[in-house]
Tab-separated table of C-alpha atoms in Angstrom:
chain	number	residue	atom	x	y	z
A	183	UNK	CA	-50.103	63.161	200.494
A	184	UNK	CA	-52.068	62.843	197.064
A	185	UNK	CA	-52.527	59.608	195.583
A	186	UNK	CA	-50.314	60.446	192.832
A	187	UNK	CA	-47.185	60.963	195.741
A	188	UNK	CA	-48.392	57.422	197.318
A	189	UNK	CA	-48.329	55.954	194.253
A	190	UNK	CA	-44.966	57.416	193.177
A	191	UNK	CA	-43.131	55.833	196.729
A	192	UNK	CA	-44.823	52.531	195.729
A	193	UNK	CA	-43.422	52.661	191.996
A	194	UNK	CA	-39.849	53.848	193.656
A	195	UNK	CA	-39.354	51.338	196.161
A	196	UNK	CA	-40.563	48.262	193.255
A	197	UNK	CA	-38.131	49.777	191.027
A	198	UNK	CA	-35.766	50.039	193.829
A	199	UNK	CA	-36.248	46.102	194.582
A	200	UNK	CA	-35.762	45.388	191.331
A	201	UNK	CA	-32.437	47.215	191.298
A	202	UNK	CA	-31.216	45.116	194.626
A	203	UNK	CA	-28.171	42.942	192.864
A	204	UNK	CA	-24.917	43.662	190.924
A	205	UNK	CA	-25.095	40.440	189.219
A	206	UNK	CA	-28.941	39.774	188.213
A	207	UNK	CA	-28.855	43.804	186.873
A	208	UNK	CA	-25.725	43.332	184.778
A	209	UNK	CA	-27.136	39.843	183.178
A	210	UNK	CA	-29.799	41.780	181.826
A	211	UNK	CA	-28.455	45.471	180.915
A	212	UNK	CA	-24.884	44.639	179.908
A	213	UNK	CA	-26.743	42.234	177.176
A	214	UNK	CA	-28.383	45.539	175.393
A	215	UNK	CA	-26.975	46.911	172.390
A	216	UNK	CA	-28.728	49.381	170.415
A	217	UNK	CA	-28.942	49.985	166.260
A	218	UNK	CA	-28.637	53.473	164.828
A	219	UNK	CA	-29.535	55.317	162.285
A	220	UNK	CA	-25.592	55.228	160.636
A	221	UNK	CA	-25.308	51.848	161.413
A	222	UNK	CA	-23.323	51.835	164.339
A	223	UNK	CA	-24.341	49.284	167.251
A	224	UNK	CA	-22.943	50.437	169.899
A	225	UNK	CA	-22.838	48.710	173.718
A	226	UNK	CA	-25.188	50.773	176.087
A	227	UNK	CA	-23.715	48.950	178.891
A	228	UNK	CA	-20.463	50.738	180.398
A	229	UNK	CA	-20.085	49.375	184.651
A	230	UNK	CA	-18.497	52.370	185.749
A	231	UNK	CA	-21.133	55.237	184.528
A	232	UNK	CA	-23.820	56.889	185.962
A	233	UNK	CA	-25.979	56.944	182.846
A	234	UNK	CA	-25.837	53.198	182.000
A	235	UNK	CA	-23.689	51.249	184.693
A	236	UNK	CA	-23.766	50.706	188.187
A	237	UNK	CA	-23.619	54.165	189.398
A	238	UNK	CA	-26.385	55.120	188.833
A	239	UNK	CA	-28.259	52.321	190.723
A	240	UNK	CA	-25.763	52.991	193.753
A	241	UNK	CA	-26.760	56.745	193.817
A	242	UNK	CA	-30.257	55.142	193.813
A	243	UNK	CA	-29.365	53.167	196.788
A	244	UNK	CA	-27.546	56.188	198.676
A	245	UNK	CA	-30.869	58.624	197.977
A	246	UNK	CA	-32.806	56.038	199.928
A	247	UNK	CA	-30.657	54.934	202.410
A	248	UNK	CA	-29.483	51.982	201.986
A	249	UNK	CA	-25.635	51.621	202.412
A	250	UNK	CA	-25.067	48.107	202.123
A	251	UNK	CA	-26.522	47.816	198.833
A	252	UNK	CA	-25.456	51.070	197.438
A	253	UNK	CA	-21.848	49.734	198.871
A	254	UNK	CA	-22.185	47.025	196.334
A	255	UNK	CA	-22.863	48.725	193.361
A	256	UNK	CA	-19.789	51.169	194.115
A	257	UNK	CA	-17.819	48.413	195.126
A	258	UNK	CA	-18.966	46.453	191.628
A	259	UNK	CA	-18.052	49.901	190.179
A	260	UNK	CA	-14.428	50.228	191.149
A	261	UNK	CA	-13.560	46.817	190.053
A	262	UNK	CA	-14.020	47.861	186.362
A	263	UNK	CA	-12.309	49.564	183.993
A	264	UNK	CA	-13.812	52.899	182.179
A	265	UNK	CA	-14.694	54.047	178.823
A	266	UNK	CA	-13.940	57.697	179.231
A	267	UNK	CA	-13.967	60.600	181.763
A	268	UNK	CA	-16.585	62.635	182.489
A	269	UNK	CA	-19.126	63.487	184.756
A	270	UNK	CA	-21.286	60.736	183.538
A	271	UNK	CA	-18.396	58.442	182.855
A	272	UNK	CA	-15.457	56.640	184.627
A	273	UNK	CA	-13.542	58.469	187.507
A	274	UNK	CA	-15.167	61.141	188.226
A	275	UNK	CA	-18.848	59.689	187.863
A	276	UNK	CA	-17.349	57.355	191.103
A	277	UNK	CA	-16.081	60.245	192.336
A	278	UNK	CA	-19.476	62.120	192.391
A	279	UNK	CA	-21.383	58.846	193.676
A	280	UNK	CA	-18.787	58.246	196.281
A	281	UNK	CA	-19.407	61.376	197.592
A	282	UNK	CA	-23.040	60.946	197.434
A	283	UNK	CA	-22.701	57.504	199.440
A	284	UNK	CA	-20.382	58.911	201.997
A	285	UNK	CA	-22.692	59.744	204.895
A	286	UNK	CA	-20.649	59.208	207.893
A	287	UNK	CA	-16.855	60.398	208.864
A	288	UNK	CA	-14.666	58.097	207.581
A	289	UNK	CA	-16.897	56.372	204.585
A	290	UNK	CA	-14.571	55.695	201.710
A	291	UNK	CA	-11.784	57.982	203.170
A	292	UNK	CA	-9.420	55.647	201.333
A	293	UNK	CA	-10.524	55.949	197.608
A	294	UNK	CA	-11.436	59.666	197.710
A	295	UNK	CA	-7.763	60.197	198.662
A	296	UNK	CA	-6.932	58.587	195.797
A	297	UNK	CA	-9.964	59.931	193.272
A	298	UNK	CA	-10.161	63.610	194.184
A	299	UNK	CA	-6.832	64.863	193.531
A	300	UNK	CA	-7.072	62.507	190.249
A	301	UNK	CA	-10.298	64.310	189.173
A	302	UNK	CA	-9.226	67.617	190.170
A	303	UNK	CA	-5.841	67.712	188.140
A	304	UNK	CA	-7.484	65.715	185.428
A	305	UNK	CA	-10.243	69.014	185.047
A	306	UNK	CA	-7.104	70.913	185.609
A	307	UNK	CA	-5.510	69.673	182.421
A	308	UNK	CA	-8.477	69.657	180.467
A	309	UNK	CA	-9.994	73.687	181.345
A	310	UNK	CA	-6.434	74.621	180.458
A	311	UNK	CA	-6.078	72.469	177.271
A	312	UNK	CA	-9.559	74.236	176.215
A	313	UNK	CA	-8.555	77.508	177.345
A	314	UNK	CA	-5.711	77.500	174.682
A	315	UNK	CA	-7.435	76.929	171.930
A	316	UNK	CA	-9.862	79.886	172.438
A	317	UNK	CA	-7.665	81.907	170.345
A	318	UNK	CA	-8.108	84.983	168.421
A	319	UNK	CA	-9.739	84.140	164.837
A	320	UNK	CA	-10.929	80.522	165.987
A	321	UNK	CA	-13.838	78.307	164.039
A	322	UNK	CA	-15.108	77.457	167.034
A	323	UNK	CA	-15.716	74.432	169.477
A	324	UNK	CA	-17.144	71.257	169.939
A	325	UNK	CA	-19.296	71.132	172.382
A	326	UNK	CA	-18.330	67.980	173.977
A	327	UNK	CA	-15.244	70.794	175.175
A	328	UNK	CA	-18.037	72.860	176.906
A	329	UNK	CA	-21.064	70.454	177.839
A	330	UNK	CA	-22.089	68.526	180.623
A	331	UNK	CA	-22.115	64.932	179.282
A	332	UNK	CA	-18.492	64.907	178.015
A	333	UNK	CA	-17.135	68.613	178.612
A	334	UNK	CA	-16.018	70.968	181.493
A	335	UNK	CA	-19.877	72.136	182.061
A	336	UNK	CA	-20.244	68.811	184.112
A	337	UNK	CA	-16.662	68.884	185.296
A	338	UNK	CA	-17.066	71.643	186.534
A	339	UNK	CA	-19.800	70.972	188.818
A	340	UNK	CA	-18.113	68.303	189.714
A	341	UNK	CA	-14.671	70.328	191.553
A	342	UNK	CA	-17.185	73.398	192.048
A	343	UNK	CA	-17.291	71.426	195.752
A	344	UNK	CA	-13.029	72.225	196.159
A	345	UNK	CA	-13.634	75.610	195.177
A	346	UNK	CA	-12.178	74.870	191.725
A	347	UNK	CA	-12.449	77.629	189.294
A	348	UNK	CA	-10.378	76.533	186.055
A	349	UNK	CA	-13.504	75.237	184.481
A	350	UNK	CA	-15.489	78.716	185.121
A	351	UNK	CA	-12.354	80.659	183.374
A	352	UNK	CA	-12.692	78.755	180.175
A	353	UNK	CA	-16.403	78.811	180.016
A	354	UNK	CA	-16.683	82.838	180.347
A	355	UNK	CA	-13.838	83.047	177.965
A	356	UNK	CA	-15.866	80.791	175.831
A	357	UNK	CA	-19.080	83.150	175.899
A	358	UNK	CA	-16.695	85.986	174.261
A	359	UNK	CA	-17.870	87.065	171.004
A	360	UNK	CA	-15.858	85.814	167.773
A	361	UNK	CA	-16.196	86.855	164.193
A	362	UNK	CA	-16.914	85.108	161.318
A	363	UNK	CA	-17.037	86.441	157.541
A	364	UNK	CA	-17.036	90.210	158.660
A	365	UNK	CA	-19.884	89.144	161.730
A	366	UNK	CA	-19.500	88.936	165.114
A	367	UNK	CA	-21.224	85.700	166.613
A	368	UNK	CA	-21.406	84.152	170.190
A	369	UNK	CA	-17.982	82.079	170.957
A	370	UNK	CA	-20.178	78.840	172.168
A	371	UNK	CA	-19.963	78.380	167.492
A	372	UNK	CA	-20.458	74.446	167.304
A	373	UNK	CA	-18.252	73.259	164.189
A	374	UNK	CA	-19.702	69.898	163.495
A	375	UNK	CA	-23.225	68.507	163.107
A	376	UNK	CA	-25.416	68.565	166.047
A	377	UNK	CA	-26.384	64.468	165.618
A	378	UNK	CA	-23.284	62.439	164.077
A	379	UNK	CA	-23.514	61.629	160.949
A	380	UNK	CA	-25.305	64.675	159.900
A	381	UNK	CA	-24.254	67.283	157.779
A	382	UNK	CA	-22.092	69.770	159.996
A	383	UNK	CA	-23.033	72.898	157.397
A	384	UNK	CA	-20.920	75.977	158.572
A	385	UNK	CA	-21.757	75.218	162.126
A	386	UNK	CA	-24.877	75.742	164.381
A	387	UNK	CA	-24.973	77.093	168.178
A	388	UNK	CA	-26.541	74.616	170.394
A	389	UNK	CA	-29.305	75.229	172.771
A	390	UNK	CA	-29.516	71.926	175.106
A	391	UNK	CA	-28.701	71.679	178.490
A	392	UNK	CA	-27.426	68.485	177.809
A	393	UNK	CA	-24.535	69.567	174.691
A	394	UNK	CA	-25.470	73.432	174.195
A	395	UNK	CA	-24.625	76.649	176.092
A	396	UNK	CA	-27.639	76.118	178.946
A	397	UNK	CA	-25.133	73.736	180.572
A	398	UNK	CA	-22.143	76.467	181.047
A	399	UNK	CA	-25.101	79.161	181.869
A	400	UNK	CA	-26.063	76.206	184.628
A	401	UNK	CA	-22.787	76.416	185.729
A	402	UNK	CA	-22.086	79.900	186.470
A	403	UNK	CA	-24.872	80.645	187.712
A	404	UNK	CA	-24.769	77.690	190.527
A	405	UNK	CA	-21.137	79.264	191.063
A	406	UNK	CA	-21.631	82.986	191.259
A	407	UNK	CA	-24.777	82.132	193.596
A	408	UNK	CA	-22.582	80.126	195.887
A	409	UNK	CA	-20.375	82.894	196.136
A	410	UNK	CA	-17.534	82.077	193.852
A	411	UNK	CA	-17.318	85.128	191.410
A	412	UNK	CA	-14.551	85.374	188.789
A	413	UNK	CA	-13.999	88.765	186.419
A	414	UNK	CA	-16.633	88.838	183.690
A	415	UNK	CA	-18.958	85.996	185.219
A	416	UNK	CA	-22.008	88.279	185.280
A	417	UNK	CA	-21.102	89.470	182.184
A	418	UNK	CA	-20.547	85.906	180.794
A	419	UNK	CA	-24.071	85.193	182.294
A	420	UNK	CA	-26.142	88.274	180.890
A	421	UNK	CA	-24.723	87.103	177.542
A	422	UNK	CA	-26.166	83.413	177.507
A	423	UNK	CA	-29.310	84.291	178.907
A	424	UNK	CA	-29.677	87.356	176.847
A	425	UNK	CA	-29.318	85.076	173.590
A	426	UNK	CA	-31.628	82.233	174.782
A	427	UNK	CA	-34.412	84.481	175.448
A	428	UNK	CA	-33.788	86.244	172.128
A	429	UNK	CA	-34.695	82.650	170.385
A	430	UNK	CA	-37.166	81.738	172.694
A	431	UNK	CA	-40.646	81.416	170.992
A	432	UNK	CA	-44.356	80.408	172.484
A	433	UNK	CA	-42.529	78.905	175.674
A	434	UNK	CA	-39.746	76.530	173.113
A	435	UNK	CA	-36.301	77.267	171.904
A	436	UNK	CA	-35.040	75.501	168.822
A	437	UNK	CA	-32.657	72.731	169.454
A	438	UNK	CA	-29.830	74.236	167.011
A	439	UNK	CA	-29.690	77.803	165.804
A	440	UNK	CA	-27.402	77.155	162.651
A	441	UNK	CA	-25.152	79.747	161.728
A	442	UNK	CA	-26.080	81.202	158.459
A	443	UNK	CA	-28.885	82.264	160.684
A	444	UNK	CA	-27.658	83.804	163.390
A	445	UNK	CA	-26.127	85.854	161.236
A	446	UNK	CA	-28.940	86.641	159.849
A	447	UNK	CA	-30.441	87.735	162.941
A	448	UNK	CA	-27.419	89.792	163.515
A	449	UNK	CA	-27.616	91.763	160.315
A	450	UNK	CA	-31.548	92.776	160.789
A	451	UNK	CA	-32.317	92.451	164.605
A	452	UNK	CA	-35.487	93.787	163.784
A	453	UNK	CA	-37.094	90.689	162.462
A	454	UNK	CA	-37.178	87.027	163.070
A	455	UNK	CA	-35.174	85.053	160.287
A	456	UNK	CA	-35.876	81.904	162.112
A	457	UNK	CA	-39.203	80.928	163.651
A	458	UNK	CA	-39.408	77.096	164.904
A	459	UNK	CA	-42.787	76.431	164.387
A	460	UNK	CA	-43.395	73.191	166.101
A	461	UNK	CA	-42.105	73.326	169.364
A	462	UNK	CA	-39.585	70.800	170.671
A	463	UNK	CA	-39.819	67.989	173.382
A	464	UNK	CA	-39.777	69.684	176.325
A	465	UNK	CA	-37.021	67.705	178.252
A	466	UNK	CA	-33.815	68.011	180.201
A	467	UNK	CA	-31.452	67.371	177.113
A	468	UNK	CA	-32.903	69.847	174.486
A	469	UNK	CA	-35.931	71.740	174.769
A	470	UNK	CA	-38.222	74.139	177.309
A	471	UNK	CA	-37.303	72.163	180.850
A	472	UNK	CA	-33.823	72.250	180.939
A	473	UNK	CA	-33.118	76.027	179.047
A	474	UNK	CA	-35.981	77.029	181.690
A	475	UNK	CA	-33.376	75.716	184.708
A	476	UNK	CA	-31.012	77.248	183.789
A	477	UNK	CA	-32.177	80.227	182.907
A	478	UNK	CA	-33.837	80.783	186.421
A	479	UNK	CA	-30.837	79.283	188.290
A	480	UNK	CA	-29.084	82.819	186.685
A	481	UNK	CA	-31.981	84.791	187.205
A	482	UNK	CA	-31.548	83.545	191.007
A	483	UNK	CA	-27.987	84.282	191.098
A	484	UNK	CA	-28.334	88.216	189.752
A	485	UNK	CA	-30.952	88.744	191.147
A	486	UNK	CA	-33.002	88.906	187.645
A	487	UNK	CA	-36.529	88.605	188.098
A	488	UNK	CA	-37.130	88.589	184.516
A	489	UNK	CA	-35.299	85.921	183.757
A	490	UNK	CA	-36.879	84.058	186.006
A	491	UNK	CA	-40.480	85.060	185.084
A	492	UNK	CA	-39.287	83.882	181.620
A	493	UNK	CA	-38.490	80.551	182.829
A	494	UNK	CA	-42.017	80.202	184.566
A	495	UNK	CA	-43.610	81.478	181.733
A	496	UNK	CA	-41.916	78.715	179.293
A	497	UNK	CA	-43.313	76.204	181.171
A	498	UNK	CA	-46.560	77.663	181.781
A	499	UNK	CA	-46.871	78.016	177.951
A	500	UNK	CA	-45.757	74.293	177.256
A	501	UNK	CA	-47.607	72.766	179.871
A	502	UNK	CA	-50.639	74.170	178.199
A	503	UNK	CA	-50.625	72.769	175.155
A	504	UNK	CA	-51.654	69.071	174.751
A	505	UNK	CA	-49.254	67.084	176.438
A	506	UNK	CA	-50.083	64.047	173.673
A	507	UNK	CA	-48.334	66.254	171.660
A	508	UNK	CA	-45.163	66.683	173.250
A	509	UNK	CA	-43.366	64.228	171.239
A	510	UNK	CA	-42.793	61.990	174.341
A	511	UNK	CA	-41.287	57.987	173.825
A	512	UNK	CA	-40.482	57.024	177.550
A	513	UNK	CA	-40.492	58.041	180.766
A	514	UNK	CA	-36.736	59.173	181.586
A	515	UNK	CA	-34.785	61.796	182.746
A	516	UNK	CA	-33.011	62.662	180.095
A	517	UNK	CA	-35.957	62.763	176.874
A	518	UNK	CA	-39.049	61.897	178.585
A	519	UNK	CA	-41.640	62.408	181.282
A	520	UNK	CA	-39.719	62.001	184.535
A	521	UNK	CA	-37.173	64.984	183.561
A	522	UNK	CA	-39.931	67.281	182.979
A	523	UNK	CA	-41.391	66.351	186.392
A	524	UNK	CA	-38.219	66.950	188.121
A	525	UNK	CA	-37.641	70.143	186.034
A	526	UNK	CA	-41.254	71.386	186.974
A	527	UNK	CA	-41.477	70.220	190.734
A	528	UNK	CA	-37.971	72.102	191.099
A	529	UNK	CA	-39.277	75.415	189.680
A	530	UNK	CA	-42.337	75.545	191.334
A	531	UNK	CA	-40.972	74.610	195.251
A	532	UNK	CA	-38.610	77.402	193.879
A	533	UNK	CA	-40.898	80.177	193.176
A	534	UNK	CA	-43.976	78.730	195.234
A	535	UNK	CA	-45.882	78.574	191.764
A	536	UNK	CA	-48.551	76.214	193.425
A	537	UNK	CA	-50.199	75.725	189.389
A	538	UNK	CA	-46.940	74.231	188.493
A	539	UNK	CA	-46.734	72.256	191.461
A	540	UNK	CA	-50.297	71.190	190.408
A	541	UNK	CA	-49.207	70.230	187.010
A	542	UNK	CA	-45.951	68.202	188.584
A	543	UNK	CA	-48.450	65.887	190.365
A	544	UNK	CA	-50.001	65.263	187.089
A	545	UNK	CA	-46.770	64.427	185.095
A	546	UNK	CA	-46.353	61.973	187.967
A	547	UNK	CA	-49.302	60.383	186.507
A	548	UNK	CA	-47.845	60.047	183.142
A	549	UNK	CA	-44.741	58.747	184.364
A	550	UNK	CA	-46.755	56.324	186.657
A	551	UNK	CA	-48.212	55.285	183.811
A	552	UNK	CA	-45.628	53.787	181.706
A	553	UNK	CA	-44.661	51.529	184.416
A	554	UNK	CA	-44.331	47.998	183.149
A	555	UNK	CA	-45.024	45.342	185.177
A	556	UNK	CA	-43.649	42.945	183.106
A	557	UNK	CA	-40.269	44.736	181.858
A	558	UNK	CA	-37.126	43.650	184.424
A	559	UNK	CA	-36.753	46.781	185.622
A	560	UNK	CA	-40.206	48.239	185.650
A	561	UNK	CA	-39.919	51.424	182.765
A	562	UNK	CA	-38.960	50.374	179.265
A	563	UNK	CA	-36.626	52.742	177.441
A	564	UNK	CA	-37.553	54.427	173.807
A	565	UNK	CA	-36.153	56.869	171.126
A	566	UNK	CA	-37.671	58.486	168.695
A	567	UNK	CA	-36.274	58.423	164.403
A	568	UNK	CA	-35.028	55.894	163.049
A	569	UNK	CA	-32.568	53.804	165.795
A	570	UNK	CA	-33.255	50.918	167.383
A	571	UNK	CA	-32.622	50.758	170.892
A	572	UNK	CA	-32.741	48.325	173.692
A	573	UNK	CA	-35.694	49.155	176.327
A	574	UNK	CA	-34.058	47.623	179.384
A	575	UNK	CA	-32.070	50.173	180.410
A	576	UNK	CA	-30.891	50.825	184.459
A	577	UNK	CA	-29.336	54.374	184.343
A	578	UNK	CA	-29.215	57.612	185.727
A	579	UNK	CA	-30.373	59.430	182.360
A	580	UNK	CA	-32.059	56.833	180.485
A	581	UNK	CA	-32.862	54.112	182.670
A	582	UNK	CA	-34.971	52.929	185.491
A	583	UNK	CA	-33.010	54.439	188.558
A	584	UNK	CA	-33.031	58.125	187.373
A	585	UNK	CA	-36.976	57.196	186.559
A	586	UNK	CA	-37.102	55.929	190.574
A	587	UNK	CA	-35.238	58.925	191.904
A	588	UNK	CA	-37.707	61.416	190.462
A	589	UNK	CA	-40.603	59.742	191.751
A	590	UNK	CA	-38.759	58.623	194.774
A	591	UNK	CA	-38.504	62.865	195.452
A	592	UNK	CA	-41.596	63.852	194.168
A	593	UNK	CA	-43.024	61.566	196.746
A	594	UNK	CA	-41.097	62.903	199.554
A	595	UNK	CA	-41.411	66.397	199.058
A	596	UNK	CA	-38.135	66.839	201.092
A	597	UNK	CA	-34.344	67.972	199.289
A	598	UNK	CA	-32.457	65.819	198.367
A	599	UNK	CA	-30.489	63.718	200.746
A	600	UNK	CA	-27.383	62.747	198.226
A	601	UNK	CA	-27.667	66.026	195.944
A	602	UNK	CA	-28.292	63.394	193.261
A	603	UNK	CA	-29.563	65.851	190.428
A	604	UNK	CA	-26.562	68.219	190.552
A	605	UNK	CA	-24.813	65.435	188.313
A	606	UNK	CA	-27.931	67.375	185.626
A	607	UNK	CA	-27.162	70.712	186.760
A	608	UNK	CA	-30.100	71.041	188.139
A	609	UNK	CA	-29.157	71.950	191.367
């Protein structure tokens, strides 16, 4: 074991410490609000969520082992009401974290009676609601329909364990072509502005994992490689990852292709109309790590060695350029250093790309080194623009236990034991 990995199980298990008890976390987090750019101040704090609640710290808990205190933070969990539905959010985050806490026969038999068959009609309703509005001559979508935060993208993975396969229907009917003003243009058309409060324009196709069309490609890909194959899934596939590697430039995509420009593209697919000049941040949310996952997660599933050469090279090409230049605030999952870690270990224990498993013991560094001894929870939380946020943050996503699980498996080396990055669709 390197130093680095030694390191990395020290920083885990102080993080995990720190993470111990409901009531001295919840004193702390559920205090943080943050300010945005519009004004809003909303509460970051929401009990039952994986991102920014007690889940998160329970799947934490599970990943290492420890029942009883994972137990807690579920059973602190169920006693609260939610703010929504989603993968990340209310019943079907406990759902998912159950599920990763459930280790012997007979563990929480009594509420996944009662949460699966809620979940499972509840994705039900939703796929079909979506399904009916992908009508002929539509404007488009949001993506909080599609993505994995809010949308049937994380849903999806979530009843891809029951062999559920609503969620899969609506997302290859999504990747059908529509047409607007005479042009024919991918069916993942965003309507509204990629950050609120922004000016929505005539709409913009998204290119995050997090809200763009990565997360459905994540999807399907997981699915059809698992065996579940609906009519037009490859198809469905070869169209995403055709398109992302159309706008992928010098290892980066753009976070937002708008659509005046695609259009462009469309009319003269000779030339490049739109040529992002600084790269993004690399992360999970937007940028080279996550579109790289998914697009080798398809190339996996057909087969598509070029695909996943693609994905290699991305992060090959990013990872040598100056990494002070990445545009990086924290050390996170979602935004920051730990995702790209994750993202990079994954890829390279994939392909046995021993440079990129190299350069994933280095990243370690760089999240080791933003460890605060000082902050309650170890790792301090920062955006970039204009918001101002509250650093002490506990989450999956954002916080300090999705910072501890990545080290906590880089460390190992082993697969995970609770499957806890499939809630990213990374897995």
């Amino acid at each position: 074991m390197t130093a680095t990995r030694e390191r990395a199980a020290q920083v885990a298990e102080e993080v995990t410490r720190r993470l111990a008890d409901p009531a001295a976390v919840e004193r702390v987090a559920a205090a943080n609000t943050d300010q945005l750019a519009d004004g809003r101040r909303p509460l970051v704090w929401h009990p039952m969520s994986l991102n920014e609640g007690y889940l998160g710290i329970a799947l934490l808990h599970s990943e290492r082992g420890d029942r009883d205190r994972a137990y807690a933070f579920l059973s602190a969990a169920a006693r609260t009401r939610p703010a929504r539905h989603a993968l990340l959010d209310g019943l079907p985050a406990l759902l998912f974290t159950v599920r990763a806490a459930a280790t012997r026969p007979g563990d929480y038999a009594s509420l996944l009676s009662r949460a699966e068959p809620a979940v499972r009609e509840l994705t039900r309703e939703r796929a079909a609601a979506e399904h009916t509005r992908l009508r002929p001559g539509r404007d488009g979508v949001e993506f909080a329909a599609y993505d994995i935060v809010e949308g049937l993208a994380g849903l999806g993975r979530l009843v891809l364990e029951y062999g559920d396969t609503e969620p899969l229907s609506y997302l290859i009917a999504l990747t059908e072509p529509i047409e607007r003003a005479g042009t024919s243009v991918p069916g993942w058309l965003v309507t509204h502005a990629a950050v609120r409060g922004d000016h929505a324009g005539d709409g913009h196709f998204n290119l995050g994992l997090a809200h763009g069309v990565p997360g459905p490609l994540a999807l399907l890909a997981i699915a059809y490689g698992r065996g579940l194959r609906l009519p037009g899934h490859a198809q469905a596939m070869e169209r995403v990852a055709d398109w992302l590697l159309d706008w992928a430039r010098g290892g980066s995509w753009p976070p937002t292709v708008p659509l005046h420009v695609q259009r462009e593209r469309a009319a003269a697919p000779g030339r490049r109309p739109h040529d992002h000049r600084e790269p993004i941040r690399p992360a999970w949310c937007y940028g080279t790590a996550g579109v790289a996952r998914a697009l080798y997660l398809a190339g996996q599933a057909l087969d598509r060695p070029g695909w996943r050469e693609a994905a290699i090279r991305s992060l090959h090409e990013t990872l040598a350029r100056p990494w002070d230049t990445w545009g990086m605030v924290d050390a996170g999952l979602c935004h920051g250093w730990a995702g790209m870690l994750h993202i990079v270990g994954q890829i390279g224990r994939d392909s046995g790309d021993e440079r990129l498993l190299a350069h994933a013991d280095a990243l370690a560094g760089r999240v080791l080194d933003a460890f605060a001894e000082d902050a309650p929870f170890g790792f301090r939380y920062a955006a970039s623009g204009d918001a101002e946020v509250s650093p002490d943050r506990v989450g999956l996503l954002e916080g300090a236990a999705g910072i501890a699980l990545a080290l906590h498996h880089h460390s190992s080396g082993k697969s995970s034991a609770t499957g806890w990055d499939t809630a990213l669709l990374l897995n």
